[in-house]
Coordinates of C-alpha atoms and ligand atoms in Angstrom, one line a residue:
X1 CA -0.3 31.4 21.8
X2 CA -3.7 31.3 20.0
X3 CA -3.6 31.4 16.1
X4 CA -7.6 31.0 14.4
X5 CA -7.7 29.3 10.9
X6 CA -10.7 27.9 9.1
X7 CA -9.3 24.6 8.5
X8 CA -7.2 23.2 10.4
X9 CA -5.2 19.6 9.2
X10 CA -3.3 17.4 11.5
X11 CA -0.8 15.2 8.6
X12 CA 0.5 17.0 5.4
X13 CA 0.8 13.6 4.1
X14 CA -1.3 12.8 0.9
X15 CA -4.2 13.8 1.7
X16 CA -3.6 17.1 3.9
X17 CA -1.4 17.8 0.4
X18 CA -4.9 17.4 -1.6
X19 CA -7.2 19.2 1.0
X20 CA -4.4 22.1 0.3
X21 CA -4.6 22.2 -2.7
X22 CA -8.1 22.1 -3.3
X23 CA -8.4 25.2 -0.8
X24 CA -5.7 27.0 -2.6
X25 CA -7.5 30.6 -4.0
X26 CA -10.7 29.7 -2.7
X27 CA -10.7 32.4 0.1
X28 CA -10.4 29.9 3.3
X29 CA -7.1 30.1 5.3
X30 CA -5.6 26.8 6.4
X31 CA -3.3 25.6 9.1
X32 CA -1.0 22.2 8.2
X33 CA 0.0 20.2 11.2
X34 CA 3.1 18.4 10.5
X35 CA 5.2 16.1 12.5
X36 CA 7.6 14.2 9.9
X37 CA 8.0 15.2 6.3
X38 CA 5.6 17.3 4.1
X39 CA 4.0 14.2 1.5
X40 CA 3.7 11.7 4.0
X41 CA 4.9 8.1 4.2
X42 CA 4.4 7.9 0.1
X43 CA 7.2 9.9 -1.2
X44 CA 9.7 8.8 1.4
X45 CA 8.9 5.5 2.9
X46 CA 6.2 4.2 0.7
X47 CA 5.4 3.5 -2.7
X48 CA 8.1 5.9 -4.1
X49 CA 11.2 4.1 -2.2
X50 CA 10.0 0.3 -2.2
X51 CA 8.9 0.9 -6.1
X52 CA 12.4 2.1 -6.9
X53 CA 14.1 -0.6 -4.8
X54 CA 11.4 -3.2 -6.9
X55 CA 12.9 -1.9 -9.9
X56 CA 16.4 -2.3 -9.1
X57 CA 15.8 -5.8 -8.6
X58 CA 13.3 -6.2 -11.3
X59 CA 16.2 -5.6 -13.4
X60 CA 18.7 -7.9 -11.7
X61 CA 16.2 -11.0 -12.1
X62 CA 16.0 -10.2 -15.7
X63 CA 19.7 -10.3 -16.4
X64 CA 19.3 -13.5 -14.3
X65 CA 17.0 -14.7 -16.7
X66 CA 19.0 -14.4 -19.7
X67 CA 20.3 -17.7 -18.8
X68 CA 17.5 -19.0 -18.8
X69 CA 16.7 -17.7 -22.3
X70 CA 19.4 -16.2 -24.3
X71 CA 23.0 -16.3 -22.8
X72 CA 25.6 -19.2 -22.0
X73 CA 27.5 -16.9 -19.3
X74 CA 26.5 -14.4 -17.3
X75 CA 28.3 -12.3 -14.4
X76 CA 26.1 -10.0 -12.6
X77 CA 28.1 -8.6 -9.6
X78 CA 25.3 -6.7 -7.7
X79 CA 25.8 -3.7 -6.0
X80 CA 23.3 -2.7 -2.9
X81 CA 25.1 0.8 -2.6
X82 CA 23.7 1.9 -6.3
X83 CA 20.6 0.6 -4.8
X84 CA 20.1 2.3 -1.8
X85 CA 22.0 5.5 -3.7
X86 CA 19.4 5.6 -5.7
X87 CA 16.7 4.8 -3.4
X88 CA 17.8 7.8 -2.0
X89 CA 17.5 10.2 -4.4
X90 CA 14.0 9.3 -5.6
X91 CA 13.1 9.5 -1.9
X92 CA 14.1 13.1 -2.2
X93 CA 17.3 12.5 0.3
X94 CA 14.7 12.8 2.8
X95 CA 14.7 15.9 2.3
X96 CA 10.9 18.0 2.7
X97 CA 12.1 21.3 1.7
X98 CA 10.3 21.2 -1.9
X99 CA 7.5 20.0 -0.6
X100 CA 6.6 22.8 2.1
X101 CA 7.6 25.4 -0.2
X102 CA 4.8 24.5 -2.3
X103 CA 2.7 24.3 0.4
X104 CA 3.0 27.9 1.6
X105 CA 3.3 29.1 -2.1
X106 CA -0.3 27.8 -2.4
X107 CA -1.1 29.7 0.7
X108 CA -1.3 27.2 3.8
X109 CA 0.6 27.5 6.7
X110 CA 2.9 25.1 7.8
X111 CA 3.2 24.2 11.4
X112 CA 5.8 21.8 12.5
X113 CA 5.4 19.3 15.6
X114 CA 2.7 16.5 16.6
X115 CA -1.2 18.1 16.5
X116 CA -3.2 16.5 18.9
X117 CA -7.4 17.4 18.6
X118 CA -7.5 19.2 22.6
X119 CA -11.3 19.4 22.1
X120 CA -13.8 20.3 19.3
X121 CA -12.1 22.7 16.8
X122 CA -9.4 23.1 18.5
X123 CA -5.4 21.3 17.7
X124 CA -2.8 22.0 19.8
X125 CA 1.1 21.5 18.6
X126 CA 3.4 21.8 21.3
X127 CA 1.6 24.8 23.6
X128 CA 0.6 26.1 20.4
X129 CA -3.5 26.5 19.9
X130 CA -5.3 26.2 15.9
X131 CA -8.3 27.1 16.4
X132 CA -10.3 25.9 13.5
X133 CA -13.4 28.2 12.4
X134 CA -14.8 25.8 9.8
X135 CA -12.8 22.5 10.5
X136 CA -10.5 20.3 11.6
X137 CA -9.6 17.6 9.1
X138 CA -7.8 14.6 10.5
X139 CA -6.1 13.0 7.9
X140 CA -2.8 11.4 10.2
X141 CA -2.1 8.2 7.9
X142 CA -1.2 5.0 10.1
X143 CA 2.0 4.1 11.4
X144 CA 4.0 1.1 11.8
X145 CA 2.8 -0.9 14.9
X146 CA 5.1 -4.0 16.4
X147 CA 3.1 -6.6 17.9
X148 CA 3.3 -7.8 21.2
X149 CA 6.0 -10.2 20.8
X150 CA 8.2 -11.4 23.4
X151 CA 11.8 -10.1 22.7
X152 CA 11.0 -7.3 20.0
X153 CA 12.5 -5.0 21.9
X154 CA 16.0 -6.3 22.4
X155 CA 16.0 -7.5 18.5
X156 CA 16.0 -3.7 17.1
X157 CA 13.6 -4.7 14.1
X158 CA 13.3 -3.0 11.1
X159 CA 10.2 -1.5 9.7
X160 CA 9.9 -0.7 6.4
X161 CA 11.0 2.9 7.0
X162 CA 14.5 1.4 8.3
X163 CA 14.1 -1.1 5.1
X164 CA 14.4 1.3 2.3
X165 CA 17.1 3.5 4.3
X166 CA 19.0 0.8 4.7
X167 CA 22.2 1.9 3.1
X168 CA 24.0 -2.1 3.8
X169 CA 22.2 -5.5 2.4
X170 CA 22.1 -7.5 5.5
X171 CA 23.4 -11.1 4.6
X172 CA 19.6 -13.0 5.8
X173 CA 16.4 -11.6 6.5
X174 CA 13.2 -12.4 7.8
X175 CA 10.3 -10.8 7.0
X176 CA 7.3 -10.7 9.5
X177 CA 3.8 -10.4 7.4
X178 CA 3.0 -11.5 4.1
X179 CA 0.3 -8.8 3.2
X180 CA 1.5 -6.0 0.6
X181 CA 4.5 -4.4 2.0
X182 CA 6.0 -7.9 3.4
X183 CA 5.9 -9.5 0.2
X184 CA 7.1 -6.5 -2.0
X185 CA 10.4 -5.6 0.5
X186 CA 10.8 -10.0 1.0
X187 CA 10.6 -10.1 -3.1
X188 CA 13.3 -6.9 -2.9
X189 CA 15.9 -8.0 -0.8
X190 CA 15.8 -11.5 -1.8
X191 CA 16.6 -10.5 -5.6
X192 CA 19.1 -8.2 -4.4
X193 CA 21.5 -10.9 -2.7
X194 CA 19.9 -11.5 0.9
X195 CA 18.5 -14.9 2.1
X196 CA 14.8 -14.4 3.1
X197 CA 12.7 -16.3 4.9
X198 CA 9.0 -14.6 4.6
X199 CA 6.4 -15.7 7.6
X200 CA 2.2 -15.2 7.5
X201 CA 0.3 -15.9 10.3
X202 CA -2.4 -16.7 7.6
X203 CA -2.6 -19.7 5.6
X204 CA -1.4 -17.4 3.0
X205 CA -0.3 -14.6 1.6
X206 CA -2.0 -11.0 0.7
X207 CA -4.5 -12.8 3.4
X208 CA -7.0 -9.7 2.0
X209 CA -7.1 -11.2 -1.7
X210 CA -8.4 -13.8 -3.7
X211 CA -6.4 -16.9 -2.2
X212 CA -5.5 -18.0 -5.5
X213 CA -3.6 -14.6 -5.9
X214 CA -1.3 -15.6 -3.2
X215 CA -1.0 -18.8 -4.7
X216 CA 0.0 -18.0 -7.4
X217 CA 2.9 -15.4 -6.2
X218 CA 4.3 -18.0 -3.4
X219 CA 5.2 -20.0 -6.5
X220 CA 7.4 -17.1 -8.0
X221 CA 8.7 -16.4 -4.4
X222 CA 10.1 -19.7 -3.6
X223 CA 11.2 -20.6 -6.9
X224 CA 13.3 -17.4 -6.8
X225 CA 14.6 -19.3 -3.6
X226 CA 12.8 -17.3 -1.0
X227 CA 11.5 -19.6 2.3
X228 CA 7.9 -18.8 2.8
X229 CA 5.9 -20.0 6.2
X230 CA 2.3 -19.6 6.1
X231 CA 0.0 -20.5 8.8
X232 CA 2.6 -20.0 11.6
X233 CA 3.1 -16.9 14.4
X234 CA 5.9 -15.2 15.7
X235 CA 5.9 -16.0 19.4
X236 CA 9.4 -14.8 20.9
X237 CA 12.6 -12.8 19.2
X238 CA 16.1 -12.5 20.7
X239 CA 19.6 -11.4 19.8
X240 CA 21.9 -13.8 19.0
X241 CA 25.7 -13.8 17.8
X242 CA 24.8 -13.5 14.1
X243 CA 21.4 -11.6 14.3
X244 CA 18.0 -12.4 15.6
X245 CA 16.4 -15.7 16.2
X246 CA 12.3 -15.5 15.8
X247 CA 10.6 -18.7 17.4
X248 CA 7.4 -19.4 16.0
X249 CA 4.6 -21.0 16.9
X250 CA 5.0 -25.3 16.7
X251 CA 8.5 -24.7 18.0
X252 CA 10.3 -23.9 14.4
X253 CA 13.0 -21.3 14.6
X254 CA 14.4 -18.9 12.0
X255 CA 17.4 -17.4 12.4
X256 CA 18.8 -14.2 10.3
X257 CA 20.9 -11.3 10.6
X258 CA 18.0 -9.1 10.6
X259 CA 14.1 -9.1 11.3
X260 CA 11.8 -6.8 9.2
X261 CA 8.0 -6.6 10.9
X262 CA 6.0 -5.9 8.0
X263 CA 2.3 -6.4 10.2
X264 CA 0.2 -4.1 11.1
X265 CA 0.4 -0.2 10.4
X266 CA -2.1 2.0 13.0
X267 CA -3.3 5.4 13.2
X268 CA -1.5 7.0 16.2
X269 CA -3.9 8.9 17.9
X270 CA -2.6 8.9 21.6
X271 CA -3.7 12.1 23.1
X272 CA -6.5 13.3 21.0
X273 CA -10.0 14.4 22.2
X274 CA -12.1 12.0 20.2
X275 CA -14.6 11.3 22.7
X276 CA -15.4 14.9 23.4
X277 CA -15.3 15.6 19.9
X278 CA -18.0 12.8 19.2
X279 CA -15.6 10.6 17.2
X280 CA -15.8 7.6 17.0
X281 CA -13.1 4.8 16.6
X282 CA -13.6 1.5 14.5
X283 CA -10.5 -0.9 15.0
X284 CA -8.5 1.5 15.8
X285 CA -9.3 3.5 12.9
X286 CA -11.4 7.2 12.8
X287 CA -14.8 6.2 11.4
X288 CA -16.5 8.6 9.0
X289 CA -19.5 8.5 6.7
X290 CA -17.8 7.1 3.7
X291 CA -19.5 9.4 0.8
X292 CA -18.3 12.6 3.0
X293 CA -15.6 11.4 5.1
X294 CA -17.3 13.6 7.9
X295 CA -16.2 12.2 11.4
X296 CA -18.4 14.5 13.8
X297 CA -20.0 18.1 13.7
X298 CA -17.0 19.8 12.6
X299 CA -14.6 17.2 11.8
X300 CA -13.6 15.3 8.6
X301 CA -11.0 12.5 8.2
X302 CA -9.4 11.3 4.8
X303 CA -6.5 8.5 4.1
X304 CA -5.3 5.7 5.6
X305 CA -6.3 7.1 8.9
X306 CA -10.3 6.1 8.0
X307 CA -9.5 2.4 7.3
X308 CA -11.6 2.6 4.3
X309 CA -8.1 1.8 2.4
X310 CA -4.6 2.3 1.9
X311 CA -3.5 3.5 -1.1
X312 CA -1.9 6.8 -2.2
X313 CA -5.0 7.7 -4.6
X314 CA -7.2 7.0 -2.4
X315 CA -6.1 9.6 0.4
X316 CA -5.7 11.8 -2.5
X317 CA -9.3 11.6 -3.2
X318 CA -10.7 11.8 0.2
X319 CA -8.3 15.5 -0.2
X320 CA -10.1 16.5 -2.8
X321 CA -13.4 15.4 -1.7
X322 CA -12.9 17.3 1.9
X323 CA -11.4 20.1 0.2
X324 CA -14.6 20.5 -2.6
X325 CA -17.0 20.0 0.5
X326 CA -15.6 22.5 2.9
X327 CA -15.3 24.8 -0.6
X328 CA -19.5 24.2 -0.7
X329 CA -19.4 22.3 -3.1
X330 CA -21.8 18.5 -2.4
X331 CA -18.5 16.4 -3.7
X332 CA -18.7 12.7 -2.5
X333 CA -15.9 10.5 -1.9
X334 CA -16.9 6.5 -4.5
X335 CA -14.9 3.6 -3.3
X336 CA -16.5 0.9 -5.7
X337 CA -13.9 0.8 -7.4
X338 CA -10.9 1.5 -5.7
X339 CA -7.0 -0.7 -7.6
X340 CA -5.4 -2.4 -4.7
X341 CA -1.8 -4.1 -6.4
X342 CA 1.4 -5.4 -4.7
X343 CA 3.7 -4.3 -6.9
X344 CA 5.8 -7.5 -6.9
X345 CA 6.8 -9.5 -10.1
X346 CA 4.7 -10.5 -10.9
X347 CA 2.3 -8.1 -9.5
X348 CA -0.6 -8.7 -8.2
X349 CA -4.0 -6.4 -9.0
X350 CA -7.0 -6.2 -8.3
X351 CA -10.2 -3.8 -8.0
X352 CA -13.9 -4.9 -6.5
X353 CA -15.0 -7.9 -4.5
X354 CA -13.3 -10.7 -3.9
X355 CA -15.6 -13.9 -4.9
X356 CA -15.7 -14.2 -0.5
X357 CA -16.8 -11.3 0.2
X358 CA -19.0 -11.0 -3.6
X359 CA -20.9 -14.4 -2.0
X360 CA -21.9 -12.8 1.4
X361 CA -22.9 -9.4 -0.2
X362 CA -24.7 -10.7 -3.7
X363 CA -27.0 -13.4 -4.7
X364 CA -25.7 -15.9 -7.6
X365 CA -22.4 -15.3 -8.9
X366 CA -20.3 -16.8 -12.2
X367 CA -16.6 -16.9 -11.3
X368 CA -14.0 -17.2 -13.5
X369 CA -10.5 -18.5 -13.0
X370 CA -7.9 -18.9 -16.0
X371 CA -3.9 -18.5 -15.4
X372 CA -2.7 -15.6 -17.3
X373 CA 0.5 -18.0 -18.2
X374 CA -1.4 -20.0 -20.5
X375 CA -1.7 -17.8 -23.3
X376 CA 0.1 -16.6 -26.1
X377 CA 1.9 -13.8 -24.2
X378 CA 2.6 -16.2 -21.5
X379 CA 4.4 -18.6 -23.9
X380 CA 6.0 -15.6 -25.9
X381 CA 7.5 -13.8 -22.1
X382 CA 8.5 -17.1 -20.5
X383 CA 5.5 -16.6 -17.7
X384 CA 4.5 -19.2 -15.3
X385 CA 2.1 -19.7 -12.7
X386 CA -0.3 -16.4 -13.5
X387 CA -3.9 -15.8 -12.7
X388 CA -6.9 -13.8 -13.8
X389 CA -10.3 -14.2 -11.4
X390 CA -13.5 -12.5 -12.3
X391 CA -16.2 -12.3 -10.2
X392 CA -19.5 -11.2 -11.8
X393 CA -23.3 -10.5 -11.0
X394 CA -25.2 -12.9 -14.1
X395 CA -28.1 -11.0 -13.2
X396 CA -27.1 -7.7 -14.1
X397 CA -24.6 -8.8 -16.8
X398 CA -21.4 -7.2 -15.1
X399 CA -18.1 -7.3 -13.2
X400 CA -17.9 -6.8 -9.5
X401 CA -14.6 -7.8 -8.8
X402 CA -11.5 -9.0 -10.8
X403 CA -8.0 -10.1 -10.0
X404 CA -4.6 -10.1 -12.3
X405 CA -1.9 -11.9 -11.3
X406 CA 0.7 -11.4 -14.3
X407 CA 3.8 -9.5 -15.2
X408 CA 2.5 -5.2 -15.1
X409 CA -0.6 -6.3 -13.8
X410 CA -1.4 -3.1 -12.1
X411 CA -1.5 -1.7 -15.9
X412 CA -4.4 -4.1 -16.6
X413 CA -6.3 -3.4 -13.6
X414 CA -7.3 0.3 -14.8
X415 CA -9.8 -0.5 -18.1
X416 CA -10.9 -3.5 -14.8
X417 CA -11.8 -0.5 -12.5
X418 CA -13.1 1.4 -15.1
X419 CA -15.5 -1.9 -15.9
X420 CA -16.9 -2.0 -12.1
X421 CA -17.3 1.6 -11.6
X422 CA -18.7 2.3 -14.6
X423 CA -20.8 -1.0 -14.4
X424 CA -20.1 -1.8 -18.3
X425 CA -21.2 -4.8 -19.5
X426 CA -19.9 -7.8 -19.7
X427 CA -21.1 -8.6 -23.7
X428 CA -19.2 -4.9 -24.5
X429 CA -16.0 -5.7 -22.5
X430 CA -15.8 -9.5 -24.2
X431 CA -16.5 -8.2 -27.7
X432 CA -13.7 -5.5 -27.4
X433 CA -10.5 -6.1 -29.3
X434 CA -7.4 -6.6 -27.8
X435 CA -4.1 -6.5 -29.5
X436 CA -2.1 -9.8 -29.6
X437 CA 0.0 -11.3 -27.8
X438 CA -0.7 -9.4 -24.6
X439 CA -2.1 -10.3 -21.1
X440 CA -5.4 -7.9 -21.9
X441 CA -5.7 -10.5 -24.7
X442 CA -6.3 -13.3 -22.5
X443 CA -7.6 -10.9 -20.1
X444 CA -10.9 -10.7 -23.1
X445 CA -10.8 -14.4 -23.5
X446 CA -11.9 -14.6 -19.6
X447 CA -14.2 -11.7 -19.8
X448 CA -15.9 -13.6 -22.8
X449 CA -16.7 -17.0 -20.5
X450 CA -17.9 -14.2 -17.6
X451 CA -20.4 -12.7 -20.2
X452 CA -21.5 -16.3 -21.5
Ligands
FAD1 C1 6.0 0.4 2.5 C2 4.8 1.1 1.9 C3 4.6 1.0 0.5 C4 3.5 1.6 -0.1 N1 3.3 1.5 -1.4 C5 2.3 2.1 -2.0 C6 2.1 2.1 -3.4 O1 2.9 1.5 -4.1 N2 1.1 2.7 -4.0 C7 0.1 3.4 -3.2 O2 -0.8 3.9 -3.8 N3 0.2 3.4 -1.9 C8 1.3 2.8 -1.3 N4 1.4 2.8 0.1 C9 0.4 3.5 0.9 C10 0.5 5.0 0.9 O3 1.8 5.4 1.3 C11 -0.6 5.6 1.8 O4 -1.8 5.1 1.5 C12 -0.6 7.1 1.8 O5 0.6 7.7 2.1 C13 -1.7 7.6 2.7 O6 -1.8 9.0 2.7 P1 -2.3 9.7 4.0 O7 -2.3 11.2 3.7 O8 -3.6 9.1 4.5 O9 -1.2 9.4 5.2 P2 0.3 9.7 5.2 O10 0.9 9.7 3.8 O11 0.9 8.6 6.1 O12 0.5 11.1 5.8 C14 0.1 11.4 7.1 C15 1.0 12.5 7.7 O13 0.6 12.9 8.9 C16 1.7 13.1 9.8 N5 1.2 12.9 11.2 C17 0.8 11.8 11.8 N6 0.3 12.1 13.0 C18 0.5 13.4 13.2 C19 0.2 14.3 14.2 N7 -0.4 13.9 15.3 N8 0.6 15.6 14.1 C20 1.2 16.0 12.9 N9 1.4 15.2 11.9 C21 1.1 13.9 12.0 C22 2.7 12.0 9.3 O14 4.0 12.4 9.7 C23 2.5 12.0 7.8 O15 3.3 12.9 7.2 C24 2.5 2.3 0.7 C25 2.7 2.3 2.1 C26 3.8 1.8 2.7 C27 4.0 1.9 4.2

């Protein structure tokens, strides 16, 4: 069967949600390739569930804390099954049904199976043929990847879609990567009752940030009794009577009742046409002119699946860009300014360059480094072991990168963005008031030694 569309998606993830709903009215029929859930890894494997799990344990390490600051006794008997009930629910039980009806309402048509790009402007799904008039947008996200360890495969490792359905606390865990999604599900479990031991093949963690930022979290990690391994790589896994034993490189052994491999996530593109399409591939991931995510004559690409990030806003903006460009419209897609935060506590955020990659791109730099603890709101919360960097251009008299290391960081990273993108100055931001005692307080107190 042959069904003709002018756009044509493969993912009704984030971003094939946007591109829908900027094509919505605007006279241009479109097709939805779907092989999962309508709304993609965020609503039901991603920020929604590991946020809500976060939370759960957010709260738990608070009531701890009253010890620590206003009770004598405390019993906290914590219950994994209210977690993962309401994990669950905010995940939406799994459950898509919302989420495609909305989709049709706003006029797409929903086609369920794995898309594959058979050859330019044309998607197959299962014998099925889209042929796209206008486009075809790829916008597939990226999938959990295991790596090539000996034994993986007999040690039934979780990812972190098996994580937050997990419905039972195992008793140990280790975690496998120390970038975002490691550290936030590591920080989860371990508040919620489980003994984790949290490896990086780096020498440390959130390898992609400033490495004071991972600093400064490994200190909260392992004070809140979490084992953390930096520098070190998996080299074998295999079953043993009470879980999995992971041998690492240098001989050291960990031993757990389950493994979590929290590395690298892929786009799965196995079967597509890219070659005859004229796309190309850069580490694995589509490349595509970043200002209008256009892959090849004909195809565009948006989301995790272009490398150019991996966020949820993001992939909703490269939807909206595609969208407003096959509308007509000369929309381009800005990523100078793009929050990146691991949403652990405390979190970490952060926007820009880091000062490594600021030095290779930019001539003189001033860097600034203060820990967000020392300050009055530090003292007042009970804070330890916080950071704020700022990376700025002296010439020009602005920031090109900051990062915020504090309790609700990812709050005080938006007026940050808003200072690189918009390219404010320095003087303006240092001279504006802040209200006392808060982190954006000693957040001006930095921004005034940048702008010195
Ligand atoms: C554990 C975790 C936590 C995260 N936390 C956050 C967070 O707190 N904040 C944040 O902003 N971002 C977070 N993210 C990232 C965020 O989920 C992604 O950036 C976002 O979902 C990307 O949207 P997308 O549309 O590019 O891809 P996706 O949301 O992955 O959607 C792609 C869709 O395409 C479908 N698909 C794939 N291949 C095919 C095919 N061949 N045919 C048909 N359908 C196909 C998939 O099933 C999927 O539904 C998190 C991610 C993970 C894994």
């Amino acid at each position: 069967m042959e069904l003709a569309f002018d756009v044509v998606c493969i993912g009704a993830g984030v971003c094939g949600e946007a591109v829908a709903s900027e094509l919505a009215g605007a006279g241009l029929s479109l097709a939805l390739v779907e092989e999962r859930l309508v709304g993609g890894e965020c609503p039901y494997w991603g920020g929604v569930p590991t946020k809500a799990m976060l939370r759960c344990a957010e709260v738990a390490a608070e009531a701890v804390r009253a010890g620590e600051l206003a009770a004598r006794r405390l019993l906290i008997e914590l219950d994994f099954a209210r977690v993962a009930a309401r994990t669950s629910r905010l995940a939406r039980g799994w459950d898509d049904a919302a989420a495609a009806h909305a989709l049709e309402e706003a006029g797409a048509t929903l086609v369920r199976g794995r898309g594959v790009l058979a050859a330019p402007g044309l998607v197959e799904v299962d014998g099925t043929r889209l042929r796209a008039r206008r486009a075809v947008v790829i916008c597939c996200g990226t999938a959990p990847e295991l790596p090539p360890v000996r034994g993986f495969a007999d040690v039934d490792p979780w990812t972190s879609r098996e994580a937050v359905m997990a419905n039972e606390l195992p008793r140990s865990l280790t975690v496998l990567g120390g970038s975002v999604v490691g550290v936030e599900l590591a920080q989860a479990f371990r508040r919620l009752g489980a003994r984790v031991t949290l490896v990086e093949g780096g020498s440390g963690l959130l390898p992609h940030e400033e490495p004071e930022a991972g600093a400064a979290l490994r200190w909260h990690l392992e004070a809140e009794g979490m084992t953390v391994l930096t520098g070190t790589q998996a080299v074998a896994a295999e079953p043993v009577r009470r879980g999995v034993r992971l041998s690492l490189r240098g001989g050291r052994q960990v031993t757990s009742a389950r493994l979590l491999v929290a590395t690298e996530r892929r786009p799965q593109l196995g079967g597509f046409a890219l070659a005859e399409a004229g796309v190309d591939l850069q580490g694995g991931f589509v490349r595509v002119d970043s200002r209008t995510l256009r892959a090849a004559e004909g195809i565009y690409a948006g989301g995790d699946v272009t490398g150019l990030g991996a966020s949820a806003p993001l992939a909703r903006h490269h939807g909206q860009v595609i969208g407003a460009r096959l509308r007509g419209e000369d929309r381009l897609a800005d990523h100078r300014a793009v929050p990146r935060v691991a949403f652990t506590d405390p979190e970490v955020a952060s926007v820009g360059l880091t000062e490594r990659a600021a030095r290779e791109r930019l001539g003189a730099l001033r860097v600034v480094t203060v820990d967000a603890a020392a300050s009055v709101r530090g003292s007042v919360h009970g804070f330890r072991s916080g950071l704020i960097k700022l990376v700025a251009d002296p010439g020009r008299g602005v920031l090109v990168g900051a990062t915020v290391v504090c309790p609700r960081a990812s709050e005080l990273i938006s007026s940050l963005a808003l200072a690189v993108r918009a390219e404010l100055p320095l003087a303006l931001l240092a001279e504006t008031l802040q209200p006392l005692p808060t982190f954006a307080r000693a957040l001006q107190g930095a921004l005034a030694r940048a702008a010195a």
